[in-house]
Short mmCIF file of C-alpha atoms and ligand atoms in Angstrom, two decimals:
data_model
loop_
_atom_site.label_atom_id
_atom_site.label_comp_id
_atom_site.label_asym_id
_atom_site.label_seq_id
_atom_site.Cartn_x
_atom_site.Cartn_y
_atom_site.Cartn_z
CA UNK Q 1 -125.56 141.37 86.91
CA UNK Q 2 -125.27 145.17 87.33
CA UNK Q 3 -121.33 144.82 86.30
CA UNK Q 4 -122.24 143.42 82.87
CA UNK Q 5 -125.37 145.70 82.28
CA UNK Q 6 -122.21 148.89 83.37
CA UNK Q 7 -120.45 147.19 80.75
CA UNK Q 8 -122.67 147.17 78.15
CA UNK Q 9 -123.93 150.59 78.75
CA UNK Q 10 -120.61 151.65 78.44
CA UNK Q 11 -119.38 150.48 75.24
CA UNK Q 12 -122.83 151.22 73.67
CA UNK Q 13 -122.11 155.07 75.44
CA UNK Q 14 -118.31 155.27 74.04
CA UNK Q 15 -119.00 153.56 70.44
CA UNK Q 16 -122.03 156.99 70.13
CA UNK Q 17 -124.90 154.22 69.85
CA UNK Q 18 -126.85 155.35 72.39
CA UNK Q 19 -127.12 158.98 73.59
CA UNK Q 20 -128.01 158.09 76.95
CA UNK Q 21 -128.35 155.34 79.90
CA UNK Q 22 -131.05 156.28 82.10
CA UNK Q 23 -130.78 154.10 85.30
CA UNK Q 24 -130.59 153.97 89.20
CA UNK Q 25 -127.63 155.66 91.08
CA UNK Q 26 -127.25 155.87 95.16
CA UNK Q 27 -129.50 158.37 96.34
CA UNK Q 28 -129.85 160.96 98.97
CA UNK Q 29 -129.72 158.60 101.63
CA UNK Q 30 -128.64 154.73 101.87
CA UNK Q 31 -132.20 153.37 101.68
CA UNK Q 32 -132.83 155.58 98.20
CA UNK Q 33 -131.97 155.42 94.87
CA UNK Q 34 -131.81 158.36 92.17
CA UNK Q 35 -132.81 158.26 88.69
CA UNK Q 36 -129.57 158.86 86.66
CA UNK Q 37 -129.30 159.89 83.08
CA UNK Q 38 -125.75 158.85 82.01
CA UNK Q 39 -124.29 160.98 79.02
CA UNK Q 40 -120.59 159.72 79.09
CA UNK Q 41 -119.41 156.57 79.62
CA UNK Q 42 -117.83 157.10 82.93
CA UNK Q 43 -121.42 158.13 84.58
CA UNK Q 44 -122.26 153.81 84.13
CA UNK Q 45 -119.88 153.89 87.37
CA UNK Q 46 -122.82 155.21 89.24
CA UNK Q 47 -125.27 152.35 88.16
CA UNK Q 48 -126.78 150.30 90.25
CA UNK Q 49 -129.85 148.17 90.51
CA UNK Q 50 -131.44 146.43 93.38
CA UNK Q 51 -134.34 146.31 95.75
CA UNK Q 52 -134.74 150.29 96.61
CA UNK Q 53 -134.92 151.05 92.83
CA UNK Q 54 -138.41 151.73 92.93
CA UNK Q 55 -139.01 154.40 90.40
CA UNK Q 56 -140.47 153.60 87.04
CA UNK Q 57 -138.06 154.85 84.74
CA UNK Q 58 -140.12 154.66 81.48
CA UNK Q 59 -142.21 157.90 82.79
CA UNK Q 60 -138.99 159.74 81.20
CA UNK Q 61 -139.89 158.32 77.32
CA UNK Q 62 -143.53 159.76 77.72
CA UNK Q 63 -143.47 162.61 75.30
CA UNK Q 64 -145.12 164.90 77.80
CA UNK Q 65 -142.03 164.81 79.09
CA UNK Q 66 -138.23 166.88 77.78
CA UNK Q 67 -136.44 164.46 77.49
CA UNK Q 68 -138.07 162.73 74.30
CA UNK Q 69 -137.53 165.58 72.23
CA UNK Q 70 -134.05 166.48 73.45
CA UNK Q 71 -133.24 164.79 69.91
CA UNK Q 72 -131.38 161.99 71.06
CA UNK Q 73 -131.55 159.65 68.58
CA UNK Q 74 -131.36 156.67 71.12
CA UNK Q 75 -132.40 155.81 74.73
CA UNK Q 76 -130.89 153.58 76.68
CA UNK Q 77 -132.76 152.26 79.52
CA UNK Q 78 -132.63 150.03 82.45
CA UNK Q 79 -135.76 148.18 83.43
CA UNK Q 80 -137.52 146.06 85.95
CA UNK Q 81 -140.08 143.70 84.46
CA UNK Q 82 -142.77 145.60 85.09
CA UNK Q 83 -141.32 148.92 83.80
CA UNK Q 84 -140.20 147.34 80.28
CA UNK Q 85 -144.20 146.24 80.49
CA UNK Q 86 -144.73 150.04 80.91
CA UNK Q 87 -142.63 150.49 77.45
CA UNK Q 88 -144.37 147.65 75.41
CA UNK Q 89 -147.41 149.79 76.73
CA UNK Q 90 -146.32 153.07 75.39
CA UNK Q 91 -144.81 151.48 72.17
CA UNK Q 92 -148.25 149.59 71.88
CA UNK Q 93 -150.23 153.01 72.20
CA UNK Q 94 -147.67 154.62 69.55
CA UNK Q 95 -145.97 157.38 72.25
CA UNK Q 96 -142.95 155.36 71.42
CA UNK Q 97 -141.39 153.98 68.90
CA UNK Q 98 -139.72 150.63 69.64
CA UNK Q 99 -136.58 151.26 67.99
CA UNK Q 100 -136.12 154.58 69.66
CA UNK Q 101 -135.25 152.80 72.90
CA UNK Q 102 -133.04 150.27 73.86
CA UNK Q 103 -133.66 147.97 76.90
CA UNK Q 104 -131.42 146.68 79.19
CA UNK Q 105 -133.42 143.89 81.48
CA UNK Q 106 -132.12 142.01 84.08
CA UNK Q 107 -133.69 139.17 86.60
CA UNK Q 108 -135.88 141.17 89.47
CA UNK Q 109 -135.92 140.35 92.73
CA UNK Q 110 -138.73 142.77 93.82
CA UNK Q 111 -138.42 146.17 94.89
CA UNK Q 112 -139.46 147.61 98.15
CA UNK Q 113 -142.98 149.19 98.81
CA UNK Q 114 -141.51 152.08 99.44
CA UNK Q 115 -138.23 153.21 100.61
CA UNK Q 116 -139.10 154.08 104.03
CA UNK Q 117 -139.66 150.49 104.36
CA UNK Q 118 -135.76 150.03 103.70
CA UNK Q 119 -133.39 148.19 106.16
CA UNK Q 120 -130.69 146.69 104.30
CA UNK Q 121 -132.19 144.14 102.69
CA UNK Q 122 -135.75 142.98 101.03
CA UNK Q 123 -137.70 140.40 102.53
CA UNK Q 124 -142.06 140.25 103.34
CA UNK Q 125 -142.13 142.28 105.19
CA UNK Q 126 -140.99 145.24 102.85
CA UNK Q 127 -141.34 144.20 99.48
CA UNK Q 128 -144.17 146.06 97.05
CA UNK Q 129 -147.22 143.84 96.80
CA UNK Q 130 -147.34 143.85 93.42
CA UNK Q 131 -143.64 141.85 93.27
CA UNK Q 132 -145.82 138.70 95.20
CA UNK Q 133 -147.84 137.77 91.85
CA UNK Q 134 -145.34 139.38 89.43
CA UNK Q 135 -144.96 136.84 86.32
CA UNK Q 136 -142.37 139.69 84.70
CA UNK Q 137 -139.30 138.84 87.13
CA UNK Q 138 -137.45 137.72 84.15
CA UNK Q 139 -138.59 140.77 81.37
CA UNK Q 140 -140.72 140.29 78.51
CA UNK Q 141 -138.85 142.70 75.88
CA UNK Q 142 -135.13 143.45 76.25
CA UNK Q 143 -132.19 144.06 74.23
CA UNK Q 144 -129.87 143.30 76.26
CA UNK Q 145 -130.22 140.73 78.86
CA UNK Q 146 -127.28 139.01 81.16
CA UNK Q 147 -126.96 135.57 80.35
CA UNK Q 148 -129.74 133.07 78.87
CA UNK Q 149 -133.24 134.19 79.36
CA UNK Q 150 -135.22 131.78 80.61
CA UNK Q 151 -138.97 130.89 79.16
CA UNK Q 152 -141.44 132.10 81.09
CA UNK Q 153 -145.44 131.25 81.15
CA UNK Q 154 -147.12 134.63 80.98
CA UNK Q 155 -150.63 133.17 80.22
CA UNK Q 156 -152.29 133.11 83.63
CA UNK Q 157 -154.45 136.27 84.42
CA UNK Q 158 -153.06 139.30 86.04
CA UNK Q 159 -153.93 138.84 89.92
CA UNK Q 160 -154.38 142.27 91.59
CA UNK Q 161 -152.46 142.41 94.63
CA UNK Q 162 -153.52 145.05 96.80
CA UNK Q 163 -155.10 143.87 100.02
CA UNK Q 164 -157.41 146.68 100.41
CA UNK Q 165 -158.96 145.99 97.44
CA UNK Q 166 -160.65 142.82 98.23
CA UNK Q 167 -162.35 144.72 101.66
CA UNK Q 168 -163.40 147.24 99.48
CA UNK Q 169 -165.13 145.23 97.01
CA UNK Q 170 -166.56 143.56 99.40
CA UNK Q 171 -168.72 147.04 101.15
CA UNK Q 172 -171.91 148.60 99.86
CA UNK Q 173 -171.64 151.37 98.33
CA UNK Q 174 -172.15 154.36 100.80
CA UNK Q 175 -169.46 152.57 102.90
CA UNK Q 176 -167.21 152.21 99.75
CA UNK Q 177 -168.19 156.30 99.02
CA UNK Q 178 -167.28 157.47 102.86
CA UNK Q 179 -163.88 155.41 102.18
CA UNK Q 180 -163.23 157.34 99.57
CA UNK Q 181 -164.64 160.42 101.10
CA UNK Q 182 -162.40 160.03 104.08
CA UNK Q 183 -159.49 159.68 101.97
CA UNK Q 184 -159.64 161.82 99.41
CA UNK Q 185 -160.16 164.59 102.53
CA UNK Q 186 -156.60 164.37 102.75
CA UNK Q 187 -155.73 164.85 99.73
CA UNK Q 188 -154.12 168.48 98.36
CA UNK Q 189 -153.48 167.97 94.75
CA UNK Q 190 -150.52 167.71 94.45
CA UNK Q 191 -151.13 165.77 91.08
CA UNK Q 192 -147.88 163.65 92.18
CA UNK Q 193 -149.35 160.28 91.29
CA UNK Q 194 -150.12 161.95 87.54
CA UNK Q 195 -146.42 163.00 87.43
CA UNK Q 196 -144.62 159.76 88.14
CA UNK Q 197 -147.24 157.88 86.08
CA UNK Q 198 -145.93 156.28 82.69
CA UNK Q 199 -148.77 156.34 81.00
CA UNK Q 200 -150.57 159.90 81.93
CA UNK Q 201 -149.22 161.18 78.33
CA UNK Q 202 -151.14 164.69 77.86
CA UNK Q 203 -149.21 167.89 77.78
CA UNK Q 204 -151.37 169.98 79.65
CA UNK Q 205 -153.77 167.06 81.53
CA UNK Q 206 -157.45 167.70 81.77
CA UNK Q 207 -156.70 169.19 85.31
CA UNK Q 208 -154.64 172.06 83.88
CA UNK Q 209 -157.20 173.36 81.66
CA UNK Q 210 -159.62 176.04 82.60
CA UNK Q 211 -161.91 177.38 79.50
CA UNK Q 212 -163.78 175.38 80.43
CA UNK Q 213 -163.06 173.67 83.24
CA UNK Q 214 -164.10 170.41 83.58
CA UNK Q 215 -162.42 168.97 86.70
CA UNK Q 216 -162.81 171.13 89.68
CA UNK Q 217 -159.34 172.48 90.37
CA UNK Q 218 -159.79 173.27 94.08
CA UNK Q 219 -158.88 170.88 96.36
CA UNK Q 220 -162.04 170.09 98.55
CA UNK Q 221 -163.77 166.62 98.44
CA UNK Q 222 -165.79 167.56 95.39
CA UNK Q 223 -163.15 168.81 93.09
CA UNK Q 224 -160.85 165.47 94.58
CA UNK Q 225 -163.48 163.40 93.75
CA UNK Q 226 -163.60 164.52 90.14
CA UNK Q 227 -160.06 164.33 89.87
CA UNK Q 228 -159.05 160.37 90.69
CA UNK Q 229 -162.26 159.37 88.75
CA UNK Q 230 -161.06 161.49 85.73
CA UNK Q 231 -157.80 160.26 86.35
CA UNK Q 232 -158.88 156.70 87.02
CA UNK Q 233 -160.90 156.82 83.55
CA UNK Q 234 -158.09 157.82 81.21
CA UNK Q 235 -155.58 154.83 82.78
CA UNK Q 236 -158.62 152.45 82.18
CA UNK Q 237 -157.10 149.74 80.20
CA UNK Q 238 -153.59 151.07 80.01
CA UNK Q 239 -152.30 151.56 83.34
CA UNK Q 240 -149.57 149.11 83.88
CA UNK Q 241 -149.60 148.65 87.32
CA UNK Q 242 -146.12 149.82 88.48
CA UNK Q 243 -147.94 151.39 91.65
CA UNK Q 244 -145.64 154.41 91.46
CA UNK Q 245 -149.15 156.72 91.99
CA UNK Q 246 -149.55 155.23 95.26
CA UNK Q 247 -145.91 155.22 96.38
CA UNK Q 248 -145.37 158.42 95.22
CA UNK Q 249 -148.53 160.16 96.72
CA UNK Q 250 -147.64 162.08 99.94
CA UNK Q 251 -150.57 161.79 102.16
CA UNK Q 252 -150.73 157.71 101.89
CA UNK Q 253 -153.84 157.73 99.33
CA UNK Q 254 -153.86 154.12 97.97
CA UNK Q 255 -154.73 155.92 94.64
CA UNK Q 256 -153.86 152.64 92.42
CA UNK Q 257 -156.50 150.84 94.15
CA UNK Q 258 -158.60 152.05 91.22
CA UNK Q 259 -156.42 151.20 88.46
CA UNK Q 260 -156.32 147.70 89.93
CA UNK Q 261 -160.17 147.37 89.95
CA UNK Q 262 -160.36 148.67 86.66
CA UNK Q 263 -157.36 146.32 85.68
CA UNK Q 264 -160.28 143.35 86.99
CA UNK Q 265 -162.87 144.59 84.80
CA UNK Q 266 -161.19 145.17 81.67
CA UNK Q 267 -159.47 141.51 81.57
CA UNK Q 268 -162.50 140.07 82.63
CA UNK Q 269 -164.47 141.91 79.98
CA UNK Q 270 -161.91 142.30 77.33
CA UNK Q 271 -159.90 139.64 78.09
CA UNK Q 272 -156.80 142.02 77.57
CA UNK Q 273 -153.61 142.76 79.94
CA UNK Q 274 -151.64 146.14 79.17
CA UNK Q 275 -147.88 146.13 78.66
CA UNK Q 276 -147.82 142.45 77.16
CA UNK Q 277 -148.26 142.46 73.42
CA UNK Q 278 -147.12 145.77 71.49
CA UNK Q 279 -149.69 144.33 68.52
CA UNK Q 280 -152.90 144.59 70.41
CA UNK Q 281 -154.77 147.43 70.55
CA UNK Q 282 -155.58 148.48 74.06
CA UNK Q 283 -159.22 148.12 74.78
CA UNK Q 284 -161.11 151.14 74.72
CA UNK Q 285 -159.74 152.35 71.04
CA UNK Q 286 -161.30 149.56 69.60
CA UNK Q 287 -164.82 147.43 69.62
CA UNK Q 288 -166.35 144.44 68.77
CA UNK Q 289 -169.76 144.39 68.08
CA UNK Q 290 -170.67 141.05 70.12
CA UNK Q 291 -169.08 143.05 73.33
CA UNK Q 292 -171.14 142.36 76.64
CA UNK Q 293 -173.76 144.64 77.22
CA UNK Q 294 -175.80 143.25 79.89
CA UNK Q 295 -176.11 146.90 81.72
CA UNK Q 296 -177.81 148.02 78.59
CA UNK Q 297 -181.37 148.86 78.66
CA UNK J 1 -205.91 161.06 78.21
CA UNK J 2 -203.31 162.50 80.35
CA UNK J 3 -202.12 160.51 83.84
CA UNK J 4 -203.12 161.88 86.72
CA UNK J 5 -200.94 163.76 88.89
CA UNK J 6 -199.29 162.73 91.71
CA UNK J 7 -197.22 164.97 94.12
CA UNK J 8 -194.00 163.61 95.66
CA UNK J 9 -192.06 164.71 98.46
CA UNK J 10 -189.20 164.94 96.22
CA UNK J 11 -188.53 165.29 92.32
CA UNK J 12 -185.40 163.92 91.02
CA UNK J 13 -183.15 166.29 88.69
CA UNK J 14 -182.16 164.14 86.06
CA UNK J 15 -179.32 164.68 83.08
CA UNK J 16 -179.88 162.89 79.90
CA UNK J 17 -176.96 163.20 77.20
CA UNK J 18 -178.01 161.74 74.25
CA UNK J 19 -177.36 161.14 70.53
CA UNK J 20 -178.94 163.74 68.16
CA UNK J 21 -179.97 160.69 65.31
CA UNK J 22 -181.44 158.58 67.58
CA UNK J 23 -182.68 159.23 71.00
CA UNK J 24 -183.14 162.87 70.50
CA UNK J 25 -185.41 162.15 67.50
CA UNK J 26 -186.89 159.96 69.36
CA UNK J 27 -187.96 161.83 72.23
CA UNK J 28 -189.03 164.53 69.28
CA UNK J 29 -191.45 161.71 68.10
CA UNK J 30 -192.62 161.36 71.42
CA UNK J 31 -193.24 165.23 71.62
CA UNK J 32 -194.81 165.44 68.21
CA UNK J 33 -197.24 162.33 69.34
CA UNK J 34 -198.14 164.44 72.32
CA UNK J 35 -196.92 161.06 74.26
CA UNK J 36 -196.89 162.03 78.03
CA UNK J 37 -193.49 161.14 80.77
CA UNK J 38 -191.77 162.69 83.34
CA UNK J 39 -190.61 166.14 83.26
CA UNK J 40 -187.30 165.61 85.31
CA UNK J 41 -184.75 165.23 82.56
CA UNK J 42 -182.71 167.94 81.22
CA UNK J 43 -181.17 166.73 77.85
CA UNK J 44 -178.31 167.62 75.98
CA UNK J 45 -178.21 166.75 72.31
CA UNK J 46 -174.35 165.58 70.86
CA UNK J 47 -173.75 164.09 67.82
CA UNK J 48 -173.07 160.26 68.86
CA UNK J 49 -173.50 158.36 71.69
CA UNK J 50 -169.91 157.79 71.38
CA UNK J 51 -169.12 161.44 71.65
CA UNK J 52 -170.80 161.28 75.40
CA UNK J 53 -167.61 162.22 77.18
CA UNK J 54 -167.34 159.75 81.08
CA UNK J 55 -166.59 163.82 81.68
CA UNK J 56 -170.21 164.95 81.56
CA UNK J 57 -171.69 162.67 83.82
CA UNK J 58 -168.89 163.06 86.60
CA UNK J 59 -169.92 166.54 86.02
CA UNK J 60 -173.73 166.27 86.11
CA UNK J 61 -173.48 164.92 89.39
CA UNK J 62 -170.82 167.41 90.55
CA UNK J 63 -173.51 170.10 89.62
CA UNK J 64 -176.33 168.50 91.73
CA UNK J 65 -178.03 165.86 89.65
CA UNK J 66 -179.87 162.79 90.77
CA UNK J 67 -179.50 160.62 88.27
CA UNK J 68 -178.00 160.43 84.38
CA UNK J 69 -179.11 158.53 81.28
CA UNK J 70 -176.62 158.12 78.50
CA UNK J 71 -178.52 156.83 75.51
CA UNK J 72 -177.58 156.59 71.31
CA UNK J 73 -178.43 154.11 68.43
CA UNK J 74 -178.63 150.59 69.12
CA UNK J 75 -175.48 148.64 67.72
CA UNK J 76 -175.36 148.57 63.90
CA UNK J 77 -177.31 152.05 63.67
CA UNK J 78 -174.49 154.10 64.73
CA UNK J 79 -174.63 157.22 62.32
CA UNK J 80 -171.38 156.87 62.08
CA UNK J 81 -170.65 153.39 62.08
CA UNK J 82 -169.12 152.80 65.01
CA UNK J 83 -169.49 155.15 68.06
CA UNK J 84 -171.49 153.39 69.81
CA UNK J 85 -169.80 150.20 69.96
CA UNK J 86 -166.49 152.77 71.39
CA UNK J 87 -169.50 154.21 73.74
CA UNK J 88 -170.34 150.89 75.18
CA UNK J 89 -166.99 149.64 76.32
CA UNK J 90 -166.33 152.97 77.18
CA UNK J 91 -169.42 153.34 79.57
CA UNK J 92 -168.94 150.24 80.89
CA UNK J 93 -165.75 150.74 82.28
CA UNK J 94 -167.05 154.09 83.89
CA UNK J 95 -170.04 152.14 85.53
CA UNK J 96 -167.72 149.76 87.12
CA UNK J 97 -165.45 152.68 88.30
CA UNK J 98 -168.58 154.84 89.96
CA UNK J 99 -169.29 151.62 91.29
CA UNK J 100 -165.93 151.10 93.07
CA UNK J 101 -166.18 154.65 94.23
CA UNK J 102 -169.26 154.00 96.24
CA UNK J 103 -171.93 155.45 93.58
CA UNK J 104 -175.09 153.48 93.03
CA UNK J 105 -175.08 152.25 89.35
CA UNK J 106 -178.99 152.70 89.61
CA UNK J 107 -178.64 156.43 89.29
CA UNK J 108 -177.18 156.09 85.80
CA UNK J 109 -178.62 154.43 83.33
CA UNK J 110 -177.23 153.72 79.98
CA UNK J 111 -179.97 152.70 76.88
CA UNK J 112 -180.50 151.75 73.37
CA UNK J 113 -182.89 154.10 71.93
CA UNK J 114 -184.04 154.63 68.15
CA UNK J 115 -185.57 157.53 66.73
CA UNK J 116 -188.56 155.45 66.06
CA UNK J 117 -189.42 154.08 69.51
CA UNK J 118 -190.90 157.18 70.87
CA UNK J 119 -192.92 154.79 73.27
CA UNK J 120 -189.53 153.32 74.49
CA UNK J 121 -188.09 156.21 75.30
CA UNK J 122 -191.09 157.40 77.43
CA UNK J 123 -191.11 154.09 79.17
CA UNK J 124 -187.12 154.21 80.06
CA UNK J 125 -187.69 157.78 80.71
CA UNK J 126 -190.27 157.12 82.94
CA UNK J 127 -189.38 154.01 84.75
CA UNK J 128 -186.05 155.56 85.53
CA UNK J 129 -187.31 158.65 87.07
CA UNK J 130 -189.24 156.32 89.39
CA UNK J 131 -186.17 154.65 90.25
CA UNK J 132 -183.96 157.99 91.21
CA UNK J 133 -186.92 159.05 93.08
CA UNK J 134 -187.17 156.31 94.97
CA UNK J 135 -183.27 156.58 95.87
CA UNK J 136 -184.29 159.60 96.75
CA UNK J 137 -181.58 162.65 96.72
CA UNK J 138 -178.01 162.33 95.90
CA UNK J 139 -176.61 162.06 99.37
CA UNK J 140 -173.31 161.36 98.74
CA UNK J 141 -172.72 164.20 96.48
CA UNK J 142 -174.69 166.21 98.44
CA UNK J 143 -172.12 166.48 101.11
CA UNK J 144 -169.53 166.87 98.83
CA UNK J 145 -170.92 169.88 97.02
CA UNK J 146 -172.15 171.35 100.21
CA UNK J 147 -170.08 169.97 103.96
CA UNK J 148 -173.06 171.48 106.01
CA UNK J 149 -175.41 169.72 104.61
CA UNK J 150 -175.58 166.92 107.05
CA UNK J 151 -176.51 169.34 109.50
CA UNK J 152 -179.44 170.99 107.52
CA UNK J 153 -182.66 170.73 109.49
CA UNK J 154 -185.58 169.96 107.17
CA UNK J 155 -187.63 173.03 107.12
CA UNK J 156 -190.96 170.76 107.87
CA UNK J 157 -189.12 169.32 110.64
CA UNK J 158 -188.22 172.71 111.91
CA UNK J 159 -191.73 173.86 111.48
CA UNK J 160 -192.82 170.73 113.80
CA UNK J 161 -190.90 171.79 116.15
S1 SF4 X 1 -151.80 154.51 87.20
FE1 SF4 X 1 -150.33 154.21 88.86
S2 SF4 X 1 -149.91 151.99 88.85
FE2 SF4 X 1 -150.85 152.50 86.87
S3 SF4 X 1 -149.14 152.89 85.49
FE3 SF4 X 1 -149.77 154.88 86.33
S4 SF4 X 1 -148.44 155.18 88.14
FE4 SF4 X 1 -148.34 153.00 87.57
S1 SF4 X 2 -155.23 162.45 84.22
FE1 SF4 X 2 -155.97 162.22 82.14
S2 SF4 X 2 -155.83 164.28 81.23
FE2 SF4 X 2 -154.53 164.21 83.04
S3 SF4 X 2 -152.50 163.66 82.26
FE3 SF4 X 2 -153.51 161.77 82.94
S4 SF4 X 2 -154.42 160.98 81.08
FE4 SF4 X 2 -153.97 163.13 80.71
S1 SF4 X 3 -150.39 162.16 94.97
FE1 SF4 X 3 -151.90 161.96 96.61
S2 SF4 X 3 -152.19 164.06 97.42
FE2 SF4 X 3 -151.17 164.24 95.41
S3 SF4 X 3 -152.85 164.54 93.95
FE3 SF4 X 3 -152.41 162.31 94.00
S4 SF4 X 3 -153.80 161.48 95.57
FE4 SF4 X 3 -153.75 163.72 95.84
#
């Protein structure tokens, strides 16, 4: 699988139609992989794609980002399901233009929850919980794919995974508040699960800005608190749900737990999924006047 | 005939954002008509219900309030066409989130005001005060904004004992 996506990069490398691969390499460490940006041909040696490529590659083609505007006329990049849903997402919100990229997909077997949880091989024990309900294993959009793809069904709901959620749902809510209170305690700021995120596209976020400042910038419960709900607000109907913000997030804050809630709400209420159709316009950028508005006074 | 007055052991700070063609002028009816409610809410005046940034009302409660009332145009009387109908999906997203974060959705209260139902917006204004009152303070947030506070003695209680 890997040998014909090296392949392909390659001769799309040497023949100057792409300007770069971005894709896994061996990391640090046998249980880690690397983001790679391949320039020549010879750097699709280094590919590789398996279970401990966990990182959502697509946060590179967010234009808050360099690389977008290194003027490379095309990307090339290599994508699990649910990070080529990340790119219909962006193309969707127009951060991207489809023809821009170019996607190499392959068949996913899951990825690990993170890579700590490594040893050797992927099974239940380790794999990311968003893998058990994923209906992406064979991609939605790619260019280049290895073999036949398969049809899949994609019409069922999207089934939020996280375990935690349904014990949270399930308090009242000063229980629910000192859960977050407790959590967010640990919490330093790092803005980590803003950086890996896909679909956090501002150049200087919210966070950054102080004249006037509207989230609280120190890092005490208060200014936390104003922080994951701004955060949580923004991704509201476009967050994808590669769970990078919780992987990536030093101090084990399930901060996706959220995103997933708010994932809930916004199919149930506007019957839409992110990253599936780049046609429909995500949720809150648009109306219709017989929405629900039984909270309405 | 003015209503009597009542003293409580605690008055609510309330936030109202509100839109300046609607609600605002409605409340400005109410003023003009000398119609009598609740002196607890501090309003700011925007343009558009839809121009009431989630933003504000994380901050209102960051800065000590009780309770906040959103309220603009009712659907089809948006000013500007449409800002309300972005407003409501909008706001009710943010509900469900302060709901998942553990804050009760009774101390925020979203409403359809026009600029000629003066006696409407008394009666929300009103009955809502009643309800943040009865929640009583902002707990939660409380502790947040200040870590002592769970440790504050009441100053009645310290004059008891
Ligand atoms: S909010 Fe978290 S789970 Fe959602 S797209 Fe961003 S990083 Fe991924
Ligand atoms: S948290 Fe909000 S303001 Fe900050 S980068 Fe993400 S989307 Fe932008
Ligand atoms: S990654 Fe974790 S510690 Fe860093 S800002 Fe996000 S929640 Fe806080």
């Amino acid at each position: 699988m890997i040998e014909q996506i090296r392949e392909k990069a390659r001769e799309l490398l040497e023949s100057g139609e792409l300007d770069v691969v971005i894709g896994y390499a061996e990391g640090s460490d046998p249980s880690r992989t690397t983001p790679i940006f391949c320039r020549k041909p010879e750097d699709t040696d280094k590919l590789v794609l398996d279970g401990r490529c966990v990182n959502t590659l697509p946060a590179y083609l967010n234009k808050r980002h360099e690389y977008p505007k290194k003027g490379w006329k095309k990307t090339g990049i290599i994508g699990k399901g649910c990070d080529i849903r990340a790119i219909t997402q962006l193309v969707a919100e127009n951060q991207l233009k489809r023809d821009e990229v170019y996607i190499f997909g392959a068949e996913c077997e899951g990825v690990v929850a993170h890579p700590e949880k490594w040893d050797g091989s992927l099974h239940e024990g380790n794999c990311a919980s968003k893998c058990s309900s994923c209906d992406v294993k064979i991609p939605l959009d790619t260019d280049f794919y290895p073999g036949e793809k398969p049809e899949v069904d994609r019409s069922g709901p999207y089934l939020v995974t996280a375990p935690a959620l349904a014990t949270l749902v399930k308090m009242d809510d000063e229980d629910r508040f000192a859960f977050w209170r407790d959590d967010f305690d640990r919490c330093f700021k790092c803005y980590a699960c803003r950086e890996v995120c896909p679909h956090c596209s501002c150049n200087i976020c919210i966070t950054d800005r102080t004249m006037p400042s509207w989230v609280d910038q120190a890092a005490h419960t208060k200014g936390v608190f104003g922080w994951h709900l701004t955060r949580a607000m923004h991704l509201v109907g476009r967050c994808t749900g590669c769970g990078e913000c919780t992987r990536a997030c030093p101090v084990n804050i399930q901060v996706d737990l959220f995103n997933q809630k708010m994932k809930e709400v916004i199919q149930e209420s506007f019957d839409y999924k992110s990253g599936y159709s780049m046609e429909v316009k995500p949720p809150l950028i648009t109306y219709n006047t017989d929405d629900t508005e039984n909270y309405i006074r | 005939m003015s209503k009597g007055i009542i003293r409580h052991d605690f008055e609510p700070k309330i936030m109202g954002f509100v839109c300046k063609w609607c609600t605002y002028s409605g409340a400005d009816l109410a003023g003009t008509s000398r119609m009598d409610y609740s002196p607890h809410v501090r309003m700011v005046r925007l343009p558009c219900s839809g121009r009431i940034d989630p933003q504000f009302v994380i901050k209102a409660f960051e800065q000590g309030a009780d309770g906040v009332i959103i309220s603009g145009c009712h659907p089809g009387d948006c000013h500007y066409n449409e800002g309300n109908y972005y407003a409501r999906r909008r706001n009710l997203a943010f509900r469900n989130l302060m709901e998942f974060n553990g804050i009760d959705t009774k101390r925020l209260e979203f409403s359809w005001i026009s600029a000629a139902e003066a006696i409407k917006f008394t009666q929300i204004i009103d009955k809502f005060t009643n309800q943040v009152r009865e929640l009583g303070p902002n707990e939660g947030y409380r502790v947040l904004l200040d870590p002592y506070a769970s440790r504050l003695v009441k100053s009645s209680e310290e004059s008891a004992a």
